[in-house]
Amino acid sequence: MYLRELRQRGYEGGIRILKDWLAEQHPAVPAPPIVRFETPPGRQAQADWTSIRRGAHELVFDALGGAPHTILYDSEASAAIGSRPRRTKTVLNDRDAYGRGQHRFNEGFRDFAKHHGFGPRMCAPYRVQTKGKVERFNRYLKESFVWPLESRLRGQGLILDAATANAHVGA
């Protein structure tokens, strides 16, 4: 848009020259560093719904020897890149239903959380900083465990399923 207007005023240069000149005139201001938020052991876990499997929470609680004080959930999950986000209905029915930060959780999930003694909390929508630990772990898990195991099994003519992954994950 601006290049067209400049050309109407007689500018004959290219867009690259214009961008370079503008960058010199207005240098970028670096973003402030992100301070990592840490919680003590057992205080908080983060959950992401890459895939939902019944019993996954209980298996984690058993492996860790109990439930954390709170679990932070991602409230906006995308079915695919570029798709419209969908609310995680297995956890949350209505965000801010009773006021800011006071959500209406799925009744079955609320009972589950109460039974296991943890408090569910929701990430702010579209705020990656609040769920960075779980996002990074999911990437690590896929790149360092799931994809290599899937590749080895495919070479043997087998398909990776949940039972096989669970049998190999301890190692």
mmCIF file of C-alpha atoms in Angstrom, residues 18-114:
data_model
loop_
_atom_site.group_PDB
_atom_site.id
_atom_site.type_symbol
_atom_site.label_atom_id
_atom_site.label_comp_id
_atom_site.label_asym_id
_atom_site.label_seq_id
_atom_site.Cartn_x
_atom_site.Cartn_y
_atom_site.Cartn_z
ATOM 1 C CA LEU A 18 12.742 0.865 0.860
ATOM 2 C CA LYS A 19 12.595 -1.771 3.629
ATOM 3 C CA ASP A 20 16.347 -1.493 4.278
ATOM 4 C CA TRP A 21 16.129 2.306 4.503
ATOM 5 C CA LEU A 22 13.139 2.124 6.871
ATOM 6 C CA ALA A 23 14.975 -0.390 9.096
ATOM 7 C CA GLU A 24 17.889 2.061 9.434
ATOM 8 C CA GLN A 25 15.541 4.939 10.289
ATOM 9 C CA HIS A 26 13.524 2.960 12.836
ATOM 10 C CA PRO A 27 15.650 0.215 14.435
ATOM 11 C CA ALA A 28 13.700 -2.581 16.063
ATOM 12 C CA VAL A 29 13.368 -2.413 19.825
ATOM 13 C CA PRO A 30 14.216 -5.786 21.355
ATOM 14 C CA ALA A 31 11.444 -7.445 23.323
ATOM 15 C CA PRO A 32 12.041 -7.725 27.058
ATOM 16 C CA PRO A 33 13.313 -11.136 28.155
ATOM 17 C CA ILE A 34 10.709 -13.622 29.293
ATOM 18 C CA VAL A 35 11.097 -14.541 32.938
ATOM 19 C CA ARG A 36 10.492 -18.244 33.441
ATOM 20 C CA PHE A 37 7.790 -19.016 35.987
ATOM 21 C CA GLU A 38 8.745 -21.860 38.297
ATOM 22 C CA THR A 39 6.630 -23.790 40.776
ATOM 23 C CA PRO A 40 7.893 -26.053 43.548
ATOM 24 C CA PRO A 41 7.595 -29.841 43.081
ATOM 25 C CA GLY A 42 4.059 -31.134 43.533
ATOM 26 C CA ARG A 43 2.527 -27.673 43.293
ATOM 27 C CA GLN A 44 1.427 -27.539 39.658
ATOM 28 C CA ALA A 45 1.194 -29.735 36.583
ATOM 29 C CA GLN A 46 0.271 -28.646 33.067
ATOM 30 C CA ALA A 47 -2.027 -30.614 30.776
ATOM 31 C CA ASP A 48 -2.486 -30.332 27.050
ATOM 32 C CA TRP A 49 -5.056 -32.260 25.044
ATOM 33 C CA THR A 50 -2.973 -33.413 22.116
ATOM 34 C CA SER A 51 -4.880 -36.667 22.462
ATOM 35 C CA ILE A 52 -7.279 -37.732 25.190
ATOM 36 C CA ARG A 53 -7.051 -41.189 26.661
ATOM 37 C CA ARG A 54 -9.202 -42.491 29.491
ATOM 38 C CA GLY A 55 -7.182 -43.127 32.603
ATOM 39 C CA ALA A 56 -4.191 -40.969 31.570
ATOM 40 C CA HIS A 57 -4.489 -38.765 34.658
ATOM 41 C CA GLU A 58 -4.650 -41.737 37.023
ATOM 42 C CA LEU A 59 -1.590 -43.330 35.399
ATOM 43 C CA VAL A 60 0.361 -40.104 35.911
ATOM 44 C CA PHE A 61 -0.821 -39.793 39.522
ATOM 45 C CA ASP A 62 0.238 -43.399 40.183
ATOM 46 C CA ALA A 63 3.651 -42.874 38.578
ATOM 47 C CA LEU A 64 4.274 -39.689 40.584
ATOM 48 C CA GLY A 65 2.850 -40.948 43.851
ATOM 49 C CA GLY A 66 -0.110 -38.543 43.967
ATOM 50 C CA ALA A 67 -1.752 -35.554 42.334
ATOM 51 C CA PRO A 68 -0.301 -32.031 42.290
ATOM 52 C CA HIS A 69 -2.022 -29.185 44.121
ATOM 53 C CA THR A 70 -3.250 -27.669 40.828
ATOM 54 C CA ILE A 71 -3.327 -28.676 37.183
ATOM 55 C CA LEU A 72 -3.191 -25.966 34.539
ATOM 56 C CA TYR A 73 -5.250 -26.776 31.434
ATOM 57 C CA ASP A 74 -5.145 -25.321 27.965
ATOM 58 C CA SER A 75 -8.637 -23.996 27.325
ATOM 59 C CA GLU A 76 -8.282 -23.433 23.607
ATOM 60 C CA ALA A 77 -7.144 -26.416 21.578
ATOM 61 C CA SER A 78 -6.884 -26.455 17.820
ATOM 62 C CA ALA A 79 -8.016 -29.481 15.887
ATOM 63 C CA ALA A 80 -5.453 -28.654 13.198
ATOM 64 C CA ILE A 81 -3.126 -25.826 12.265
ATOM 65 C CA GLY A 82 -5.161 -22.937 10.944
ATOM 66 C CA SER A 83 -8.445 -24.354 12.163
ATOM 67 C CA ARG A 84 -10.889 -22.557 14.399
ATOM 68 C CA PRO A 85 -10.064 -23.206 18.081
ATOM 69 C CA ARG A 86 -12.462 -25.338 20.072
ATOM 70 C CA ARG A 87 -12.967 -25.243 23.807
ATOM 71 C CA THR A 88 -11.859 -28.352 25.674
ATOM 72 C CA LYS A 89 -15.321 -29.546 26.722
ATOM 73 C CA THR A 90 -13.934 -32.460 28.724
ATOM 74 C CA VAL A 91 -12.684 -29.856 31.213
ATOM 75 C CA LEU A 92 -14.434 -26.527 30.695
ATOM 76 C CA ASN A 93 -18.028 -25.690 29.874
ATOM 77 C CA ASP A 94 -17.920 -21.876 30.145
ATOM 78 C CA ARG A 95 -14.968 -19.557 30.688
ATOM 79 C CA ASP A 96 -15.620 -16.746 33.214
ATOM 80 C CA ALA A 97 -19.200 -18.003 33.755
ATOM 81 C CA TYR A 98 -19.318 -16.647 37.319
ATOM 82 C CA GLY A 99 -16.946 -13.688 36.837
ATOM 83 C CA ARG A 100 -13.369 -13.200 35.682
ATOM 84 C CA GLY A 101 -11.353 -16.345 36.380
ATOM 85 C CA GLN A 102 -14.382 -18.174 37.778
ATOM 86 C CA HIS A 103 -15.146 -20.858 35.247
ATOM 87 C CA ARG A 104 -17.895 -23.437 34.961
ATOM 88 C CA PHE A 105 -16.109 -26.763 34.665
ATOM 89 C CA ASN A 106 -17.547 -29.912 33.174
ATOM 90 C CA GLU A 107 -19.444 -31.579 36.052
ATOM 91 C CA GLY A 108 -17.798 -34.980 35.632
ATOM 92 C CA PHE A 109 -14.367 -33.393 35.464
ATOM 93 C CA ARG A 110 -15.065 -31.231 38.528
ATOM 94 C CA ASP A 111 -16.001 -34.381 40.485
ATOM 95 C CA PHE A 112 -12.880 -36.142 39.201
ATOM 96 C CA ALA A 113 -10.652 -33.260 40.349
ATOM 97 C CA LYS A 114 -12.313 -33.185 43.765
#
